[in-house]
Short mmCIF file of C-alpha atoms in Angstrom, two decimals:
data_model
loop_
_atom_site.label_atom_id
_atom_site.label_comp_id
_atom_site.label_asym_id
_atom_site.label_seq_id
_atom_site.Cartn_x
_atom_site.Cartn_y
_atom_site.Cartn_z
CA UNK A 17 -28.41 4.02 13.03
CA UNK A 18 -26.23 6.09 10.87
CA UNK A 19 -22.17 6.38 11.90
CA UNK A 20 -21.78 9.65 13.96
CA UNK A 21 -20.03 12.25 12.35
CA UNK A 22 -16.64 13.04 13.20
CA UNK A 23 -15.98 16.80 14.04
CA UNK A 24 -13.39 17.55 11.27
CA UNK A 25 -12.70 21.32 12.61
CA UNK A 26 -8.78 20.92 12.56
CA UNK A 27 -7.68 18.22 10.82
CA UNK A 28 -3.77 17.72 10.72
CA UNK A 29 -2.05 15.22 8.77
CA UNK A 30 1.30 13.85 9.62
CA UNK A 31 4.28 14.96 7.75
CA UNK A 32 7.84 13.36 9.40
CA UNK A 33 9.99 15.31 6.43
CA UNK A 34 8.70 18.60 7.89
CA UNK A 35 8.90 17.76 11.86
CA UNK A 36 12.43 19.34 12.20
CA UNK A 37 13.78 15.76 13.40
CA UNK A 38 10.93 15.23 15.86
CA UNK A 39 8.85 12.15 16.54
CA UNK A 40 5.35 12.21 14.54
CA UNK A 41 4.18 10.85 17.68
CA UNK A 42 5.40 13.54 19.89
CA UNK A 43 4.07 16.13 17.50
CA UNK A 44 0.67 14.47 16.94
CA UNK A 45 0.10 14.51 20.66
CA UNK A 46 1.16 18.38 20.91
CA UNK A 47 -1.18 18.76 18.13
CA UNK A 48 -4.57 16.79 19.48
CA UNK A 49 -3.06 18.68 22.89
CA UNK A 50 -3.80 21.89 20.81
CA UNK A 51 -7.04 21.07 19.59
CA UNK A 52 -6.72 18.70 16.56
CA UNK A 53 -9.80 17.08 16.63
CA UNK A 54 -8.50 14.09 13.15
CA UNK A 55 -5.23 13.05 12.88
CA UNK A 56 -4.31 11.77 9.35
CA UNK A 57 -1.40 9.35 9.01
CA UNK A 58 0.35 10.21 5.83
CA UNK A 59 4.32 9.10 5.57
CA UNK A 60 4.36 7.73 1.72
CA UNK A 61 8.53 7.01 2.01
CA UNK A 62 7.40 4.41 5.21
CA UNK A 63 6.97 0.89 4.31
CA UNK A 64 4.28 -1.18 5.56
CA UNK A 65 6.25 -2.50 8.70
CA UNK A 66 6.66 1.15 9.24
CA UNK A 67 3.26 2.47 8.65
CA UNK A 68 2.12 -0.53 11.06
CA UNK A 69 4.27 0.84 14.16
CA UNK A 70 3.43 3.89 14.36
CA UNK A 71 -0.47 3.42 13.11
CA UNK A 72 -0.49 1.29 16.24
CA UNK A 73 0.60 3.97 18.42
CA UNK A 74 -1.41 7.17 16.70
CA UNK A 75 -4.27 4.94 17.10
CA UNK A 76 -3.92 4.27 20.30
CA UNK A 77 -2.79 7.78 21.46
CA UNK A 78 -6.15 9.21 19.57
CA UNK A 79 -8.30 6.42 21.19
CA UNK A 80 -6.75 7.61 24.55
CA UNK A 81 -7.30 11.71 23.44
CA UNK A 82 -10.95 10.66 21.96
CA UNK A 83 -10.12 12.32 18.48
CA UNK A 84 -10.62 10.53 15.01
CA UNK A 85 -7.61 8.70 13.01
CA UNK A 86 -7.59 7.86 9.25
CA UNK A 87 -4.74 6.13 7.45
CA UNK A 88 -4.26 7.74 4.08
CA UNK A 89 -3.81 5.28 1.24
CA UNK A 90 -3.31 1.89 2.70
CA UNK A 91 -6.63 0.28 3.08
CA UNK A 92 -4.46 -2.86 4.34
CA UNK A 93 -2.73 -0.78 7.04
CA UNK A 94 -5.85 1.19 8.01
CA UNK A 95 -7.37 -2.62 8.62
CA UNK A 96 -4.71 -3.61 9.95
CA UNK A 97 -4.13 -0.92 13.23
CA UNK A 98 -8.41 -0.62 13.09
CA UNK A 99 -8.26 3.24 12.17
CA UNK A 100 -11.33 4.73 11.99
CA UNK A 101 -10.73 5.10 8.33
CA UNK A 102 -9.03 5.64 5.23
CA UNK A 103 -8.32 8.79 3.13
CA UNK A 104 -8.04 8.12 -0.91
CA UNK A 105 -6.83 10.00 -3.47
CA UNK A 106 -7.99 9.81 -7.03
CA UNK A 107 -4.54 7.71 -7.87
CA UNK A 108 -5.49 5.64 -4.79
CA UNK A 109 -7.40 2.43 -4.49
CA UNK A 110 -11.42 2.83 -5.62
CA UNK A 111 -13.45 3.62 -2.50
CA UNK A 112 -15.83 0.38 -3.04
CA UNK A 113 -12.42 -1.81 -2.51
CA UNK A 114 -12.28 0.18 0.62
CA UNK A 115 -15.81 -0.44 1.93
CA UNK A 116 -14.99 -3.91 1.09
CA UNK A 117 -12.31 -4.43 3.21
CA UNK A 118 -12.86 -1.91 6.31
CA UNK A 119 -17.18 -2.20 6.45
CA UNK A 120 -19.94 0.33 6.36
CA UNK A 121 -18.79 1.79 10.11
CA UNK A 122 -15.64 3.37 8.76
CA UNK A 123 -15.02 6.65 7.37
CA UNK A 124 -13.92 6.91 4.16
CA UNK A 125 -12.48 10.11 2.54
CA UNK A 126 -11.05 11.28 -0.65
CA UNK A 127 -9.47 14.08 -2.22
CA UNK A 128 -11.26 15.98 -4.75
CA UNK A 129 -10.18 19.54 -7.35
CA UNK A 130 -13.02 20.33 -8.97
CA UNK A 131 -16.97 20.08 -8.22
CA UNK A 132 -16.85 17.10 -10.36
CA UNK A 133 -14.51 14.78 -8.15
CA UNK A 134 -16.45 16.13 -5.16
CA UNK A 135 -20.22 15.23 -6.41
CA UNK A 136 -18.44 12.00 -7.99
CA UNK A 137 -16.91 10.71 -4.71
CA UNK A 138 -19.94 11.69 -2.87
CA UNK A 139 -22.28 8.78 -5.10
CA UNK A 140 -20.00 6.58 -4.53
CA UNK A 141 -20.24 6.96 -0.61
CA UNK A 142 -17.46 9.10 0.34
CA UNK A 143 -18.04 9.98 3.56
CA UNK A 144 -16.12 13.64 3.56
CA UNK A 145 -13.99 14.78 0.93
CA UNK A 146 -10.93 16.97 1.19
CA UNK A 147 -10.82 19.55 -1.51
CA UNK A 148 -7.74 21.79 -2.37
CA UNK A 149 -5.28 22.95 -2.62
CA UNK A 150 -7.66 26.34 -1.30
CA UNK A 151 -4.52 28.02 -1.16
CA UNK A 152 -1.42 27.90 -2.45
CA UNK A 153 0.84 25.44 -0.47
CA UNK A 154 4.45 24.32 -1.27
CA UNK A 155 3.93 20.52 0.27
CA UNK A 156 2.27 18.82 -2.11
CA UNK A 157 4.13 18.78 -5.36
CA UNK A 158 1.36 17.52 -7.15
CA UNK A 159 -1.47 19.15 -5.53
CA UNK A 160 -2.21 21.93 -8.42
CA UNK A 161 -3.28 25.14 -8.82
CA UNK A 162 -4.72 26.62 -5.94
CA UNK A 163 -8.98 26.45 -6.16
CA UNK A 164 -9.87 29.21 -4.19
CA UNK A 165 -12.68 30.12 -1.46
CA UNK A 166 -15.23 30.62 -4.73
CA UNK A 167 -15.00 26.79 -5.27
CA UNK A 168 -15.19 26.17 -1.67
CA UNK A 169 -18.53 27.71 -1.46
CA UNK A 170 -19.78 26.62 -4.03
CA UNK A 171 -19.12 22.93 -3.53
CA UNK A 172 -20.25 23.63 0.17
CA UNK A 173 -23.92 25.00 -0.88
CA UNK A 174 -24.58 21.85 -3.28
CA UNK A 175 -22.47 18.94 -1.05
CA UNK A 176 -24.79 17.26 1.06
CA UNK A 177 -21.19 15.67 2.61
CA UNK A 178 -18.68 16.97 4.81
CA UNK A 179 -16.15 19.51 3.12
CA UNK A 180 -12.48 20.05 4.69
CA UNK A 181 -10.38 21.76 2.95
CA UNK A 182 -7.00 21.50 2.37
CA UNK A 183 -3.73 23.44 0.99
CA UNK A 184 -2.45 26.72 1.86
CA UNK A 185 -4.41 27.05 5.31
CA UNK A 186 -2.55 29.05 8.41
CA UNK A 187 -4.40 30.61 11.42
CA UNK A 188 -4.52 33.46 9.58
CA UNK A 189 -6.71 32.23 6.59
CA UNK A 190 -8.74 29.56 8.13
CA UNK A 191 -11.49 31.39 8.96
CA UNK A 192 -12.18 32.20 5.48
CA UNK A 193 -12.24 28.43 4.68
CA UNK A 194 -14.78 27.70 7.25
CA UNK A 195 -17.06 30.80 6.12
CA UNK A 196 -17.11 29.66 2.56
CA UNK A 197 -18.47 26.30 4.38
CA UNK A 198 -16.50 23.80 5.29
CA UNK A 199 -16.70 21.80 7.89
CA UNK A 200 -12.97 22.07 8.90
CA UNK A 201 -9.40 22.85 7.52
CA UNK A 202 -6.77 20.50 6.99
CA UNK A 203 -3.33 21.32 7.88
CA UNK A 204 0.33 19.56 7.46
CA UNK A 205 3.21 22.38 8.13
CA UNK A 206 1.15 24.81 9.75
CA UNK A 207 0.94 22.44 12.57
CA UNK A 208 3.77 19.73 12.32
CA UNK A 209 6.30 22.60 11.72
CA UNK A 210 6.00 24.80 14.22
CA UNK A 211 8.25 25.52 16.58
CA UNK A 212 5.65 25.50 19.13
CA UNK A 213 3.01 22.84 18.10
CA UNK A 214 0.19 22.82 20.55
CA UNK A 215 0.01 26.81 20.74
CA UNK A 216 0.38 26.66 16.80
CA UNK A 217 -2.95 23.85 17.04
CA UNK A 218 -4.56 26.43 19.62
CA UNK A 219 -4.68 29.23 17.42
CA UNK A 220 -6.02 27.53 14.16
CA UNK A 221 -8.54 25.65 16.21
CA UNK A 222 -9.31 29.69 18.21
CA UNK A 223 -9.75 30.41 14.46
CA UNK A 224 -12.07 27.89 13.51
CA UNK A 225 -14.22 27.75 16.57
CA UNK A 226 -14.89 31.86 16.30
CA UNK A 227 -15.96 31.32 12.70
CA UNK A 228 -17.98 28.56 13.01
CA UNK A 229 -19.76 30.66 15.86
CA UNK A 230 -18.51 28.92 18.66
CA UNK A 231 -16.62 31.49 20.75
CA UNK A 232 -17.99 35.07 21.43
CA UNK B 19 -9.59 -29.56 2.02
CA UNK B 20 -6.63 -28.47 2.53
CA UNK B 21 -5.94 -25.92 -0.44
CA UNK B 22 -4.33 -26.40 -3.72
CA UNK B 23 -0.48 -25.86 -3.98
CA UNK B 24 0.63 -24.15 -7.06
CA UNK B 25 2.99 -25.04 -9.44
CA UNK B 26 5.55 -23.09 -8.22
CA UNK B 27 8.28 -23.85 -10.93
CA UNK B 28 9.17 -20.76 -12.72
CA UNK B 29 7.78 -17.45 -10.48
CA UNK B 30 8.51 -14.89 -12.64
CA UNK B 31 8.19 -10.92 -10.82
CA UNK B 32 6.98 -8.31 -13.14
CA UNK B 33 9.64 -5.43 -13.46
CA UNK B 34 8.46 -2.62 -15.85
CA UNK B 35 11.51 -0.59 -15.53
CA UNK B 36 14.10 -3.62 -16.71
CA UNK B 37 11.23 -4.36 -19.42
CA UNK B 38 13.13 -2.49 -22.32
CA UNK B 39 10.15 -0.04 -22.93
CA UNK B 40 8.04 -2.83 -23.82
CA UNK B 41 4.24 -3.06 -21.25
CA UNK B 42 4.09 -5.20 -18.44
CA UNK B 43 0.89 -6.85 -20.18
CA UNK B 44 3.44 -8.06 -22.89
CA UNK B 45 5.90 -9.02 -21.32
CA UNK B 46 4.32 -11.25 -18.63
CA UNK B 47 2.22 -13.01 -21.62
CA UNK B 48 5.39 -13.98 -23.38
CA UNK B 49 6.65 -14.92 -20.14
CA UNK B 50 3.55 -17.43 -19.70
CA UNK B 51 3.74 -18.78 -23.28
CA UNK B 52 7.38 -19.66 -22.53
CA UNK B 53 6.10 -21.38 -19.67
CA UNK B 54 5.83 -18.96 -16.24
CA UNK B 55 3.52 -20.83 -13.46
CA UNK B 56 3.40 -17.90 -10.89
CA UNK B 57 3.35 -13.88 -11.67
CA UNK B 58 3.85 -11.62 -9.09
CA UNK B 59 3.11 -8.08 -10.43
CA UNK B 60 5.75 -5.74 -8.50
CA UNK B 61 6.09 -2.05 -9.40
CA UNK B 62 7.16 -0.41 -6.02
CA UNK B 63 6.48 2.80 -7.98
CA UNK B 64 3.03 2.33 -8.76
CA UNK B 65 0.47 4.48 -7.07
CA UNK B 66 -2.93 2.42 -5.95
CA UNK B 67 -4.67 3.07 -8.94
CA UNK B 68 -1.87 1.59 -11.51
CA UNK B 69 -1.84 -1.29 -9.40
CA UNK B 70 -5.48 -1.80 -9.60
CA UNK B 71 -5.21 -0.88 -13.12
CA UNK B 72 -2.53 -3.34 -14.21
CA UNK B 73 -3.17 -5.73 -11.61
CA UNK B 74 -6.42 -6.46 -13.07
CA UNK B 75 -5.26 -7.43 -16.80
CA UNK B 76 -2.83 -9.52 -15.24
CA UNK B 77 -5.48 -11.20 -13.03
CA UNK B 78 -7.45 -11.84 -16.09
CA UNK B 79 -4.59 -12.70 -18.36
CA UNK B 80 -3.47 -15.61 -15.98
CA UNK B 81 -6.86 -16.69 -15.24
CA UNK B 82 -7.36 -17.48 -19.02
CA UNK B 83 -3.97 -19.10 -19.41
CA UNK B 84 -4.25 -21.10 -16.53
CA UNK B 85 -1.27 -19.33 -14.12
CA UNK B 86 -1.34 -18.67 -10.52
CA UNK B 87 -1.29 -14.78 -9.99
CA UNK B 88 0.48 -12.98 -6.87
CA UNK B 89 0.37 -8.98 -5.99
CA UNK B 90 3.75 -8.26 -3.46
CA UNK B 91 3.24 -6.34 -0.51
CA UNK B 92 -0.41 -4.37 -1.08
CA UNK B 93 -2.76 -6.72 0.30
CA UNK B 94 -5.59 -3.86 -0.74
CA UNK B 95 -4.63 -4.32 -4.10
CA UNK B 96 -4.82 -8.24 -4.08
CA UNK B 97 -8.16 -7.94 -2.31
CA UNK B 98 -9.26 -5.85 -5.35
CA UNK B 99 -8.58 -7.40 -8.20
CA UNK B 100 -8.83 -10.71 -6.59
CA UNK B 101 -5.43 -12.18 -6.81
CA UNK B 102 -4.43 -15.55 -6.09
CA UNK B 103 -2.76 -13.94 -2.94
CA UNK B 104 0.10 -11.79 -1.81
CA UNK B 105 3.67 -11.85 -1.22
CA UNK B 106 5.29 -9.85 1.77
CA UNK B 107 8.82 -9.13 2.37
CA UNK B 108 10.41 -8.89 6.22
CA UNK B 109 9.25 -5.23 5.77
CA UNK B 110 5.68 -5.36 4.68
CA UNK B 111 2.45 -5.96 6.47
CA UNK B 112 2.34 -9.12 9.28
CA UNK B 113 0.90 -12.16 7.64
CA UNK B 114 -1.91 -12.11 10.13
CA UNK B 115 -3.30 -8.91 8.25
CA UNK B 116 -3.03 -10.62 5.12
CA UNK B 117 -5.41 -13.88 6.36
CA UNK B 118 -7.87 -11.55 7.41
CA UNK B 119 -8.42 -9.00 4.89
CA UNK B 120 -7.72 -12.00 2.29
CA UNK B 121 -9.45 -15.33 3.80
CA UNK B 122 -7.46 -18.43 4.66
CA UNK B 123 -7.93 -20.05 0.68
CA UNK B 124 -5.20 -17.02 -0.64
CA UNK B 125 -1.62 -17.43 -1.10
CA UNK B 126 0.38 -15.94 1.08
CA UNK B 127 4.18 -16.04 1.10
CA UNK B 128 7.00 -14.56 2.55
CA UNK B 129 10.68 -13.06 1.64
CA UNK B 130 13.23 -14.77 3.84
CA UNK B 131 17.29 -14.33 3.77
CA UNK B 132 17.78 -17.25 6.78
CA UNK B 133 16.84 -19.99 8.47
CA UNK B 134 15.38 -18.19 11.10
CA UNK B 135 12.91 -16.44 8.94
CA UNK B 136 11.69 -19.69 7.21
CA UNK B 137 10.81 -20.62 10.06
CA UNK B 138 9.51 -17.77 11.65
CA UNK B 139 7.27 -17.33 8.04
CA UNK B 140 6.00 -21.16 8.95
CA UNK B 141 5.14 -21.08 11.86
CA UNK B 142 2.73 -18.59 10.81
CA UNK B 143 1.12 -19.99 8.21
CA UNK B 144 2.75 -18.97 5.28
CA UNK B 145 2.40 -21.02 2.30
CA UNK B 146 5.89 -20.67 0.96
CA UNK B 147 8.84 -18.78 1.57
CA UNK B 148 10.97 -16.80 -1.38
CA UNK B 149 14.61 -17.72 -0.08
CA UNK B 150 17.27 -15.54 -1.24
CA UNK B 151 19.09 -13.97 -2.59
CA UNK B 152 20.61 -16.93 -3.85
CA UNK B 153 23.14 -15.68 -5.46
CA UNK B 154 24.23 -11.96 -6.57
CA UNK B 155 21.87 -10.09 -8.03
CA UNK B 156 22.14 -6.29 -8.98
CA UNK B 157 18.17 -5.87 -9.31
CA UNK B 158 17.59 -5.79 -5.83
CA UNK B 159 19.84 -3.44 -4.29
CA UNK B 160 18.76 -4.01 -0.76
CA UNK B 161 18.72 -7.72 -0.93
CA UNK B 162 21.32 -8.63 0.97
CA UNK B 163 24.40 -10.82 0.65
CA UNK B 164 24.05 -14.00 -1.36
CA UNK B 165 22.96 -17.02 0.65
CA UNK B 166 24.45 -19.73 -1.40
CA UNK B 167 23.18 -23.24 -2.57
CA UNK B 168 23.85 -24.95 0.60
CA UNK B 169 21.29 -22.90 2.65
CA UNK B 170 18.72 -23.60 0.11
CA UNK B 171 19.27 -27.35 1.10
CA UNK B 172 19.70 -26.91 4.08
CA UNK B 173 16.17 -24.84 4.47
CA UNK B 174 14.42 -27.06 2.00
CA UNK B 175 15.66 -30.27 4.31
CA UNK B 176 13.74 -28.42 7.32
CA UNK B 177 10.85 -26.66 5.73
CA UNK B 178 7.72 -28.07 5.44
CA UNK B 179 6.05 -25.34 3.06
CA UNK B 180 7.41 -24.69 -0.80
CA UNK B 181 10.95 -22.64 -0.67
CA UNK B 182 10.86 -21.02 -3.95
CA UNK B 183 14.70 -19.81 -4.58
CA UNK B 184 15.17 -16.46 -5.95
CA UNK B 185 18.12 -13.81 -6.70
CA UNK B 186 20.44 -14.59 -9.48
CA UNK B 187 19.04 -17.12 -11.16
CA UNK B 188 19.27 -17.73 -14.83
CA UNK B 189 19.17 -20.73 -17.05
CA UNK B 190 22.77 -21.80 -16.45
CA UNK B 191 21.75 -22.34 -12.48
CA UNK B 192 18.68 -22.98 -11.92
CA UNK B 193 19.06 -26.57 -11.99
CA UNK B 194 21.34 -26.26 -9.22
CA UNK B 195 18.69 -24.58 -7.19
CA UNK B 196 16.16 -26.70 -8.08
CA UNK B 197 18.53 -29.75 -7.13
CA UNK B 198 19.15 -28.05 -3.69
CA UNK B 199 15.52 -28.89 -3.47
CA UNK B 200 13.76 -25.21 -4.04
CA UNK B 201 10.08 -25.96 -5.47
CA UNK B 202 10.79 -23.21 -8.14
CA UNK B 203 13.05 -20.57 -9.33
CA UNK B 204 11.76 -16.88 -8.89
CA UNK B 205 13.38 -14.16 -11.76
CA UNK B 206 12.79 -10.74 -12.62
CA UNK B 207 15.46 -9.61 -14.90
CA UNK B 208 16.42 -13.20 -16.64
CA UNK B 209 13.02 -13.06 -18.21
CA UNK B 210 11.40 -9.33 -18.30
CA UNK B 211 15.06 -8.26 -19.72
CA UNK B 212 15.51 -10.93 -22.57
CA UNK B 213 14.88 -9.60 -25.53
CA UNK B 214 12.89 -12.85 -26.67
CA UNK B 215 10.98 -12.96 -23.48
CA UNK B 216 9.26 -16.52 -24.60
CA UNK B 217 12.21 -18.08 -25.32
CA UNK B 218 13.79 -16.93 -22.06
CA UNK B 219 11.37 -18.38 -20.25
CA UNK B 220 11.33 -21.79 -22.11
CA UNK B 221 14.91 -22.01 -21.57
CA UNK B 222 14.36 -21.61 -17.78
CA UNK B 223 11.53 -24.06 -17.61
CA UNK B 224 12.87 -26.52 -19.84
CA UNK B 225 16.19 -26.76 -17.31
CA UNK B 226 13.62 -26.46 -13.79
CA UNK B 227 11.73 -29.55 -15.42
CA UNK B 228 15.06 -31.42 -16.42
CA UNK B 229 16.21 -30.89 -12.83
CA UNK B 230 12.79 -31.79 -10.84
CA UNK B 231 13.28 -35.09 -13.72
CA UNK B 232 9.96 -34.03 -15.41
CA UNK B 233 12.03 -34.37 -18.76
CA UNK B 234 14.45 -37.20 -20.06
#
């Protein structure tokens, strides 16, 4: 039986830096409250002690609030609190290293710029990838030049994986992303930073379900 | 069987920034010729793929010169390029994550700075503790105050598993350690600094094997 595929409509990734001083677990919960259907724990300053604690209580919250959770990075950790996967990046660890440790049944993701990364990850076994920066976005330092919707479609009409992209995205763009074809958007400061997190989850994920044809 | 202890006489720690410009790969084969038993590659700076990348020429490097090879704190990374095991400080990953991901016939060791943690780092199943700092040392700058000779012997009268000293120790006191009945001396700077790495490490060897009485 193949692993069911997660629904990766509004995929928010955890950002503590750009929480205003609140708890990533108080804003994650706002957030799946809101409609976050994969939460993404991200916090590259946390050491592994760190990453443990509060993997144990995302995944458990998300368990609780039936949505998917994927440690980025740390195969160990993701092993280690049983997250449903792990997200690499192309400095990360190779994705067979990560089948080895975690099995067939989990997800894993990686980041890809350019239709090569994205039909490269995808023979390896990716299971989604997360390509961007689709917009321009001021979080990730090292993220690039922005790809634009043309490279979303494209890689959308010749993936045969999921596609979430990633960079730039705000309620009032999102839409666009999930035209050109992806599956869902992927979201750090739109979400975490919000004054108002679960109305700030609500709209993207209004967004997102009108475009993909879900709401009238 | 019960597994193989190392040889755990002269640990050096790879340290690429107190290197003097020269590789890692360089150094840490002088370090051997001169007569290192352990490596533990340790770049905190590294991203997952320059771990994997480096990791793996020093996992084949001390396989062919006969060396037992450690990765600190990513267990992923020691899974990948098949290390001899891992080393975790009070910080990193539980040492139950580290048996399962690794298998029971890998190394795995723990930083301690007491009794206490010794202990603690015993009575689950490490296979030897780093004790330290020993004395000053300006490489780590979170390591603590140093804990002196006489906890060494005291630890090493209680301990059942190696104690492998480390902080501070050069060639003018590692007899000392050694004498305070520490299985090994564990160095970053004192050998990845010198500028005849080889002969650094011969130095330090020659007095860990005068003091353990291997020499006349």
């Amino acid at each position: 039986m193949p692993k069911p595929i997660p629904d990766y409509s509004l995929y928010v990734i955890t950002g503590e830096s750009f929480s205003k001083g609140r708890s990533t677990e108080d804003v994650i919960r706002q957030a799946i409250l809101g409609g976050a259907t994969v939460i993404q724990l991200r916090e590259k300053e946390y050491c592994g002690k760190e990453l443990i604690r509060v993997g144990k209580l995302l995944r458990d919250m998300t368990r609780e609030m039936g949505v998917t959770f994927i440690v980025n990075d740390r195969v160990d950790v993701a092993f280690a609190v049983d997250a449903d996967g792990v997200h690499l990046g192309q400095d990360d660890l190779p994705i067979e290293v990560a089948r080895q440790i975690l099995g067939p049944d989990k997800i894993v993701g990686i980041s890809a710029g350019n239709m090569d990364e994205v039909l490269a990850a995808q023979a390896r076994g990716a299971d989604y990838v997360g390509l961007g920066p689709v917009f321009a976005t001021g979080t990730k330092s090292d993220a690039g030049e922005a790809v634009g919707l043309d490279l979303v479609k494209q890689v959308c009409a010749r993936a045969t994986i999921p596609v979430v992209g990633i960079g730039g995205i705000k309620a009032n763009n999102a839409a666009q992303v999930i035209e050109a074809g992806a599956a869902g958007v992927s979201v750090i400061t739109a979400v975490v930073s919000a004054d108002d997190v679960t109305e700030a989850a609500r709209q993207l994920r209004h967004q997102i379900d009108l475009a993909k044809g879900l709401k009238g």
